[in-house]
XYZ file of C-alpha atoms in Angstrom:
557
model
C -0.935 22.083 42.946
C 1.771 19.348 40.903
C 1.712 15.930 40.147
C 3.237 12.873 39.448
C 4.377 12.448 35.133
C 1.297 9.771 34.097
C 2.790 6.691 32.696
C 3.684 6.299 29.315
C 0.659 3.086 28.540
C -0.992 6.069 29.821
C -0.444 8.751 27.713
C -0.236 6.489 24.235
C -3.787 5.969 25.104
C -5.124 10.404 25.629
C -2.366 10.312 22.066
C -5.198 7.573 20.207
C -8.338 9.927 20.961
C -6.177 12.599 18.879
C -4.892 13.313 15.548
C -1.406 12.753 14.479
C -0.783 16.793 14.093
C -1.469 17.183 17.167
C 1.347 15.665 19.353
C 3.885 18.167 17.978
C 1.784 20.931 19.802
C 2.202 19.495 23.016
C 6.178 19.004 23.329
C 6.712 21.323 25.431
C 4.016 19.641 28.268
C 6.551 17.014 29.060
C 9.354 14.512 29.201
C 7.414 11.756 27.535
C 5.039 13.126 25.103
C 8.724 15.260 24.586
C 10.661 12.044 23.033
C 7.070 11.002 21.474
C 7.073 14.325 19.388
C 10.581 14.138 18.369
C 10.061 10.798 17.011
C 7.530 11.600 15.129
C 8.776 14.546 13.429
C 12.136 12.783 12.429
C 10.952 9.434 11.655
C 11.005 9.882 8.549
C 14.719 12.533 7.033
C 13.167 13.855 2.796
C 16.347 14.780 0.165
C 14.763 16.464 -2.456
C 16.729 19.446 -2.737
C 19.800 21.088 -1.927
C 19.258 24.413 -0.842
C 20.144 25.653 2.743
C 16.851 23.833 4.593
C 17.878 20.966 3.845
C 21.898 21.517 5.416
C 20.279 22.727 8.123
C 18.180 19.161 7.889
C 21.541 17.507 7.392
C 23.291 19.605 10.637
C 20.911 18.326 13.627
C 21.752 15.016 12.406
C 25.360 15.242 13.425
C 23.152 14.800 17.211
C 22.930 11.668 18.249
C 19.555 12.329 20.176
C 18.282 13.352 17.176
C 19.481 10.760 13.952
C 18.969 7.612 16.235
C 14.857 8.670 15.414
C 15.485 8.297 11.751
C 13.857 5.207 10.454
C 12.733 5.862 6.955
C 15.102 7.905 4.230
C 12.781 9.184 1.261
C 15.427 10.562 -1.592
C 14.006 12.169 -4.534
C 16.563 14.716 -5.890
C 14.732 16.988 -8.343
C 18.013 19.563 -8.038
C 19.811 17.117 -10.551
C 19.159 18.274 -13.929
C 16.937 16.991 -16.404
C 18.274 14.807 -19.093
C 17.362 17.347 -22.262
C 18.590 20.510 -19.891
C 21.159 22.494 -22.101
C 24.424 23.216 -20.294
C 25.214 26.767 -18.785
C 27.912 29.500 -19.656
C 27.527 31.801 -17.076
C 26.746 28.558 -14.450
C 29.851 29.616 -12.392
C 29.629 34.073 -12.655
C 25.862 33.268 -11.650
C 26.647 31.173 -9.037
C 27.439 33.577 -5.514
C 30.473 30.891 -3.874
C 33.618 32.009 -3.972
C 36.562 30.868 -6.591
C 38.053 29.207 -3.447
C 35.263 26.636 -3.249
C 34.158 26.424 -7.349
C 37.651 25.586 -7.661
C 37.239 22.696 -5.441
C 33.474 21.477 -5.802
C 35.651 21.326 -10.149
C 37.954 19.309 -8.029
C 35.786 16.760 -6.481
C 33.381 16.441 -9.739
C 37.036 15.632 -11.636
C 37.913 12.560 -9.534
C 33.855 11.369 -8.608
C 33.621 11.166 -13.188
C 36.961 8.856 -13.168
C 35.129 7.173 -10.477
C 32.689 6.197 -12.056
C 33.278 6.494 -15.745
C 29.668 3.902 -15.969
C 27.516 7.126 -15.192
C 25.184 8.805 -17.505
C 27.922 12.144 -17.681
C 26.878 15.676 -16.535
C 27.307 18.555 -18.640
C 28.314 21.971 -16.694
C 31.522 23.005 -15.575
C 30.504 21.275 -12.161
C 28.599 19.411 -9.657
C 26.511 22.134 -7.845
C 25.294 19.852 -5.120
C 28.419 18.046 -4.582
C 28.761 20.185 -0.946
C 24.929 18.773 0.324
C 25.374 15.236 -1.122
C 28.869 14.688 0.950
C 27.001 16.353 4.451
C 24.290 13.968 3.544
C 26.431 11.126 2.671
C 28.410 11.665 6.440
C 25.382 12.785 8.295
C 23.062 9.650 7.403
C 25.680 7.391 8.635
C 24.843 8.429 11.954
C 21.476 7.275 12.023
C 22.449 3.962 13.478
C 18.416 2.479 13.532
C 17.745 3.105 9.786
C 15.666 0.205 8.295
C 13.641 1.789 4.885
C 15.074 3.723 1.812
C 12.596 5.058 -0.268
C 14.783 6.019 -4.508
C 12.793 7.808 -6.951
C 14.784 8.199 -9.651
C 13.380 8.917 -13.296
C 14.630 11.553 -15.917
C 17.639 12.958 -13.957
C 21.082 13.364 -15.173
C 22.683 11.431 -12.865
C 25.737 13.170 -11.191
C 29.218 11.430 -10.476
C 28.255 13.225 -6.404
C 25.081 11.850 -7.120
C 25.747 8.065 -7.586
C 28.975 8.502 -5.251
C 25.856 9.478 -2.728
C 24.135 6.179 -2.601
C 26.802 4.015 -3.216
C 27.644 5.828 0.235
C 24.726 4.284 1.065
C 24.985 0.321 0.567
C 28.607 0.868 2.347
C 28.933 -1.341 5.307
C 29.818 1.486 7.729
C 26.540 3.543 6.205
C 23.295 2.048 6.674
C 23.489 -1.177 4.492
C 23.749 -4.200 6.975
C 20.646 -2.134 8.799
C 18.876 -1.999 5.360
C 15.694 -4.028 5.551
C 13.435 -2.304 3.126
C 14.021 -0.676 -0.194
C 11.900 1.398 -2.436
C 12.794 1.697 -6.005
C 10.505 3.625 -8.728
C 12.603 4.391 -11.592
C 12.841 4.315 -15.453
C 13.752 0.979 -17.509
C 17.739 2.983 -18.533
C 17.712 3.757 -14.647
C 17.292 0.277 -13.668
C 20.898 -1.227 -14.151
C 22.776 1.113 -13.182
C 20.517 1.224 -9.757
C 20.629 -2.894 -9.086
C 24.692 -2.979 -10.051
C 25.660 -0.777 -7.175
C 23.382 -2.939 -5.501
C 25.162 -5.764 -6.554
C 28.514 -5.202 -5.434
C 27.724 -4.705 -1.880
C 25.330 -7.396 -1.738
C 27.840 -8.245 1.335
C 27.289 -4.830 3.762
C 23.462 -5.773 2.671
C 22.708 -8.702 4.519
C 19.083 -7.870 5.770
C 17.516 -6.744 3.143
C 13.471 -8.674 3.380
C 11.623 -6.228 1.012
C 12.463 -5.073 -2.589
C 9.783 -2.960 -3.725
C 10.644 -2.055 -8.488
C 8.682 0.083 -10.056
C 9.234 1.289 -14.403
C 8.236 4.408 -14.862
C 7.300 5.943 -17.891
C 10.450 7.925 -19.516
C 9.840 11.198 -21.502
C 12.558 9.796 -23.265
C 11.552 5.569 -25.650
C 13.988 2.946 -25.069
C 15.677 0.698 -27.008
C 14.510 -3.214 -26.921
C 18.498 -3.182 -25.420
C 16.876 -0.937 -22.940
C 15.055 -2.924 -22.030
C 16.628 -6.450 -22.946
C 19.205 -4.545 -19.656
C 16.629 -4.011 -17.077
C 15.188 -7.374 -17.580
C 18.457 -9.214 -16.661
C 19.624 -6.413 -14.042
C 16.603 -7.491 -12.324
C 16.841 -10.731 -12.837
C 20.896 -10.997 -11.755
C 19.717 -8.711 -8.106
C 17.227 -10.607 -7.471
C 19.642 -13.798 -7.455
C 21.704 -12.306 -5.597
C 19.115 -11.733 -2.892
C 17.649 -14.593 -2.731
C 17.646 -16.599 0.500
C 17.061 -12.636 2.599
C 14.299 -11.150 0.325
C 10.750 -12.382 2.376
C 8.636 -9.710 0.754
C 8.601 -9.087 -3.152
C 6.070 -6.200 -5.106
C 6.517 -5.688 -8.910
C 4.821 -2.341 -10.300
C 5.131 -1.403 -14.390
C 4.157 0.787 -16.409
C 5.926 0.392 -19.684
C 4.721 -1.577 -22.407
C 7.332 -4.706 -22.381
C 7.287 -7.960 -22.217
C 5.936 -8.406 -18.460
C 5.651 -12.155 -18.866
C 8.553 -12.796 -20.713
C 10.584 -10.054 -17.340
C 8.621 -12.534 -15.297
C 10.265 -15.758 -17.341
C 14.294 -14.577 -16.597
C 13.476 -14.246 -12.950
C 14.362 -16.578 -10.810
C 12.889 -18.480 -7.418
C 12.881 -16.999 -4.123
C 13.731 -19.162 -1.854
C 12.104 -17.710 1.239
C 9.036 -15.408 -0.590
C 6.539 -15.021 1.291
C 4.816 -11.523 -0.008
C 4.518 -11.867 -3.461
C 2.376 -7.931 -4.713
C 1.946 -7.394 -8.203
C 0.060 -4.178 -9.260
C 0.254 -3.537 -13.205
C -0.440 -3.734 -16.312
C -1.544 -6.429 -17.756
C -2.941 -6.620 -21.110
C -2.221 -8.038 -25.099
C 0.645 -6.030 -25.532
C 2.628 -6.883 -22.043
C 1.655 -10.620 -21.747
C 0.776 -11.938 -25.409
C 1.588 -14.856 -23.304
C 1.131 -15.905 -19.057
C 3.359 -19.164 -18.823
C 5.978 -17.083 -17.573
C 3.982 -14.943 -14.893
C 2.435 -17.866 -13.694
C 5.301 -20.659 -13.318
C 6.787 -17.852 -11.386
C 3.791 -18.034 -8.771
C 3.612 -20.992 -9.170
C 7.538 -22.275 -7.939
C 7.602 -20.026 -4.586
C 4.038 -21.949 -3.386
C 5.072 -24.181 -0.454
C 6.678 -20.608 0.715
C 3.964 -17.823 -0.432
C 2.050 -16.889 2.813
C 0.139 -13.895 0.687
C -0.616 -12.960 -2.587
C -1.987 -9.256 -4.319
C -2.728 -9.168 -8.310
C -3.940 -6.036 -8.558
C -4.542 -5.567 -12.634
C -3.541 -1.593 -12.727
C 0.081 0.397 -12.257
C 0.226 3.133 -9.469
C -0.512 5.689 -11.247
C -2.207 6.554 -14.240
C -1.084 6.262 -17.493
C -2.618 5.255 -20.802
C -1.560 2.035 -21.131
C -5.044 0.291 -19.322
C -5.464 -3.579 -18.630
C -7.833 -5.387 -20.423
C -9.975 -8.874 -20.478
C -6.478 -10.410 -20.346
C -6.325 -10.401 -17.698
C -9.806 -11.734 -16.624
C -9.748 -14.617 -18.459
C -5.833 -15.455 -16.924
C -8.019 -15.393 -14.130
C -10.871 -17.152 -14.916
C -8.868 -19.627 -16.510
C -10.373 -19.164 -20.036
C -9.334 -17.698 -24.016
C -10.866 -14.866 -25.842
C -12.937 -17.481 -26.620
C -13.923 -18.166 -24.075
C -12.778 -22.341 -23.080
C -10.591 -23.629 -20.738
C -6.796 -22.327 -21.066
C -3.563 -24.292 -21.813
C -2.705 -25.657 -18.353
C -0.200 -24.242 -16.718
C -0.624 -20.889 -17.820
C -3.810 -18.857 -15.753
C -4.414 -18.634 -11.951
C -6.850 -21.345 -11.985
C -3.862 -23.809 -13.031
C -2.522 -23.274 -8.963
C -2.185 -25.177 -6.366
C -0.865 -22.614 -3.488
C -1.100 -24.831 -0.330
C 0.306 -22.306 2.134
C -1.508 -19.361 0.713
C -2.971 -17.533 3.558
C -3.936 -14.555 2.832
C -5.609 -13.741 -1.104
C -6.244 -10.467 -2.263
C -7.817 -10.297 -5.054
C -8.461 -6.365 -7.647
C -10.393 -6.596 -10.936
C -9.900 -4.477 -14.173
C -11.105 -1.526 -13.230
C -14.602 -0.629 -10.923
C -16.567 0.284 -14.264
C -16.829 -3.355 -15.640
C -18.284 -4.490 -11.570
C -21.614 -3.001 -12.475
C -22.257 -6.201 -14.710
C -24.027 -8.957 -12.658
C -22.760 -12.097 -14.210
C -21.654 -15.047 -11.851
C -18.873 -15.083 -8.962
C -17.610 -18.404 -11.110
C -16.401 -16.060 -13.654
C -14.341 -13.986 -12.593
C -12.682 -16.493 -9.626
C -10.804 -19.948 -10.384
C -12.363 -22.480 -7.483
C -10.994 -20.958 -4.817
C -10.969 -24.555 -2.331
C -8.522 -25.722 -5.052
C -6.505 -23.144 -5.181
C -5.863 -21.909 -1.988
C -7.523 -24.911 -0.425
C -5.443 -23.408 3.435
C -6.807 -19.359 2.452
C -7.841 -17.822 5.195
C -8.375 -14.053 4.593
C -9.669 -13.059 1.441
C -9.850 -9.356 -0.226
C -12.172 -8.400 -3.415
C -11.211 -4.868 -4.744
C -12.926 -3.348 -7.365
C -15.336 -4.853 -8.849
C -18.788 -4.258 -6.587
C -21.565 -8.159 -5.724
C -25.016 -8.571 -6.962
C -26.507 -10.792 -4.269
C -26.148 -13.317 -6.507
C -22.747 -13.042 -6.939
C -22.422 -12.950 -3.216
C -24.162 -16.395 -2.477
C -21.851 -17.996 -4.693
C -18.976 -16.693 -3.176
C -20.156 -17.650 0.147
C -21.283 -21.347 -1.383
C -17.076 -21.476 -2.406
C -16.023 -20.896 0.396
C -17.864 -22.444 2.299
C -17.370 -26.172 0.663
C -14.126 -27.104 0.490
C -12.458 -29.740 2.542
C -10.545 -29.663 4.925
C -7.992 -27.026 6.274
C -8.569 -23.855 7.874
C -12.246 -21.637 7.279
C -12.093 -17.831 6.407
C -11.409 -15.854 9.060
C -11.256 -13.011 7.016
C -13.717 -11.468 4.180
C -13.622 -8.177 2.212
C -15.870 -6.992 -0.589
C -18.355 -4.245 -1.653
C -21.553 -4.131 -3.023
C -24.725 -2.985 -4.449
C -26.718 -3.556 -1.279
C -26.916 -4.280 2.529
C -30.012 -6.472 3.536
C -30.143 -9.103 6.391
C -30.593 -11.825 4.745
C -26.778 -11.904 4.190
C -26.008 -11.905 7.845
C -27.823 -14.787 7.829
C -25.870 -15.865 5.047
C -22.772 -15.445 6.602
C -23.299 -16.499 9.880
C -24.840 -19.831 8.942
C -21.859 -20.697 6.830
C -19.423 -19.019 7.709
C -19.502 -19.518 11.431
C -15.530 -19.422 11.761
C -15.542 -16.078 10.433
C -13.830 -13.073 12.459
C -13.163 -10.008 10.924
C -15.990 -8.626 8.541
C -15.349 -5.453 6.142
C -18.828 -4.448 3.410
C -18.807 -1.145 1.350
C -22.661 -0.519 0.712
C -24.076 1.253 -1.439
C -28.150 1.349 -0.872
C -30.140 -0.614 2.220
C -32.494 -3.390 1.006
C -35.065 -5.840 2.730
C -33.896 -9.206 0.342
C -31.609 -10.490 -2.058
C -34.193 -9.274 -5.155
C -34.727 -5.641 -3.714
C -32.120 -4.292 -7.000
C -30.153 -1.007 -6.528
C -30.109 0.958 -8.992
C -27.766 4.142 -10.454
C -29.331 6.427 -7.451
C -28.685 4.325 -4.902
C -26.761 5.931 -3.163
C -29.333 9.454 -2.723
C -31.906 6.266 -2.454
C -30.180 4.456 0.066
C -31.766 6.516 3.279
C -35.808 5.346 1.851
C -34.640 1.048 2.736
C -32.582 2.560 5.820
C -35.606 2.246 9.163
C -36.983 -0.985 7.561
C -33.024 -2.002 7.187
C -32.311 -1.556 10.835
C -35.976 -2.420 12.578
C -35.304 -6.139 10.042
C -31.609 -6.443 11.853
C -32.665 -5.750 15.591
C -35.159 -8.667 15.677
C -31.921 -10.278 14.482
C -29.648 -12.777 16.678
C -27.009 -14.616 16.046
C -25.374 -16.009 18.970
C -23.027 -18.445 18.313
C -21.027 -16.299 15.488
C -17.801 -15.923 16.287
C -17.213 -12.312 14.470
C -15.142 -10.215 17.428
C -14.618 -7.353 13.857
C -17.194 -5.407 11.609
C -16.396 -2.827 9.000
C -20.075 -1.127 7.338
C -19.084 1.258 4.619
C -20.920 3.052 2.562
C -20.145 6.021 -0.459
C -19.243 9.760 0.801
C -19.045 12.898 -0.658
C -15.336 13.047 -0.763
C -15.100 10.375 -3.026
C -14.449 7.446 -0.462
C -16.477 5.516 1.981
C -17.261 6.321 5.466
C -18.262 3.707 8.563
C -21.640 4.307 9.278
C -21.269 3.589 13.096
C -25.144 3.338 13.463
C -25.610 0.628 10.963
C -22.531 -0.989 12.291
C -23.870 -0.564 16.140
C -27.314 -1.889 15.376
C -25.558 -5.045 13.199
C -23.077 -5.233 16.668
C -25.829 -6.145 18.576
C -27.185 -9.204 16.889
C -23.703 -11.232 18.241
C -23.182 -12.176 21.567
C -19.639 -11.850 21.669
C -17.751 -8.050 22.250
C -17.385 -6.724 18.645
C -14.030 -3.910 17.569
C -16.234 -1.491 14.989
C -13.752 -0.035 12.329
C -14.392 3.514 12.285
C -10.751 4.915 10.877
C -10.779 7.173 7.793
C -8.564 6.610 4.409
C -9.683 10.263 2.999
C -8.459 13.926 4.327
C -11.870 14.253 6.255
C -10.120 12.420 9.360
C -8.606 16.124 10.121
C -12.276 17.530 10.618
C -14.299 14.827 12.031
C -13.964 13.947 16.033
C -11.279 11.400 16.563
C -12.561 7.925 19.056
C -10.498 6.099 20.562
C -8.259 3.943 18.747
C -7.728 -0.174 19.861
C -5.560 -2.462 17.590
C -6.069 -5.695 16.185
C -4.522 -8.670 17.129
C -2.815 -9.830 13.829
C -5.098 -13.378 13.826
C -7.398 -11.524 13.991
C -8.175 -8.934 11.471
C -5.129 -9.967 9.105
C -3.488 -8.465 5.949
C -7.068 -5.831 5.342
C -4.628 -2.563 5.334
C -6.679 -0.434 7.249
C -4.774 0.803 10.047
C -6.084 1.836 12.957
C -9.014 0.597 14.766
C -11.719 1.812 17.431
C -13.214 0.343 19.038
C -17.178 1.172 20.533
């Protein structure tokens, strides 16, 4: 018997029970699922190759019903020739093109070469990807809802046709006026060329609010002059977009004077989020005063600060003790550093969220007092409401010291969201959190083992011996109640065989029963295991409840 279609809100609720891959299998059920599946299929366009499939994709974008769904353009042109590629003298004879097409491509190549004299010259007789790039340029202009572009360019030759394609994106008749997020992953040598093109067309990019730059390692050593040119280009770019950029992410894996780089960067008038995910060592930071000053001059607007002393990709250039000394405000001799050169000297009254990582997970096994790792947070960020500690596993003594630090702040709002990793999970931990941080609303803990008191030690086999103390821990928690604790989100996770942590639903439920209010349990997975584990209904968490932890979807018990 036919029935009326369900409301869109109900279909969205049903889809929360299913993995994302199931959506496209439901494309023929009804019109609602058809539209949702198309949105998922065409949300991102990836320009990677110049083959027939790529041409097919751009032909599809000529249809407005498809082009209107594109939100993200990802560009990683693997078809561009490498910097060290030798020209192929038999290219014209081996390419399956007609003579007329070859002549047209050669003419277009010459025109583009004349119009882009500053481009790195392509040594072949003509650019074989010119046709696909021209088609891409025309098709993307018909995508009115693209808000984000990710550009990845490493050791490739930038041909005139590719540069012409990039320049077309920033024009006023393309997606430039709608662009809000731009991510560039490139080398030192290519950075000035890419940024200069954006600077020239800044009038067509009025809504660019988020800028993410990742300076990658090249197979070819850059010179001091090329590094200086990259620094100057980045400084000029940020100065050009100083009023529109509200979020800035910086990552660098190359060896260079990063502190001097930050000394050359201007103040961004409306910067609210700054993320630093880069190597921090004595080579890159012979001094740290310029980096500290860059953060300090945004004190009035900066509301979120992310510090991770590691680049996004693995490399031989790693952080050292210089970062820890900058964080805690000491020098190599253990004495106080010069005023104005460390994180401990900062005063950030507008900061609400701090996500701070440490050197690496291996050093986290050291049971030192947390004050040797962190500055005086009540002084540095008196209005902090969200704190995330990563790449460090805390002992019970460190946790208690951290709680004391957060609980003794005078004035300003209280901590509402806290995330950290610890060696053992023990009942007294929740006693202290409920007593000293009563306004805590979101709590995320990664743990290694269970214990009954703070004096219990987690040995190297904690992962395997965890079940031995699980039952006594749960029994002790069942006897506790925290009626005045306003916790509304809880995630407790332990190591799993996949190498990440998985939430323990049983333990979370036991802890949740100690509270009087309804609580959302975080059961989301960030690993591939989610494809093999049954999904449970999801409930989005309001931003004011669990801000800036970045765990995506949340599951209600």
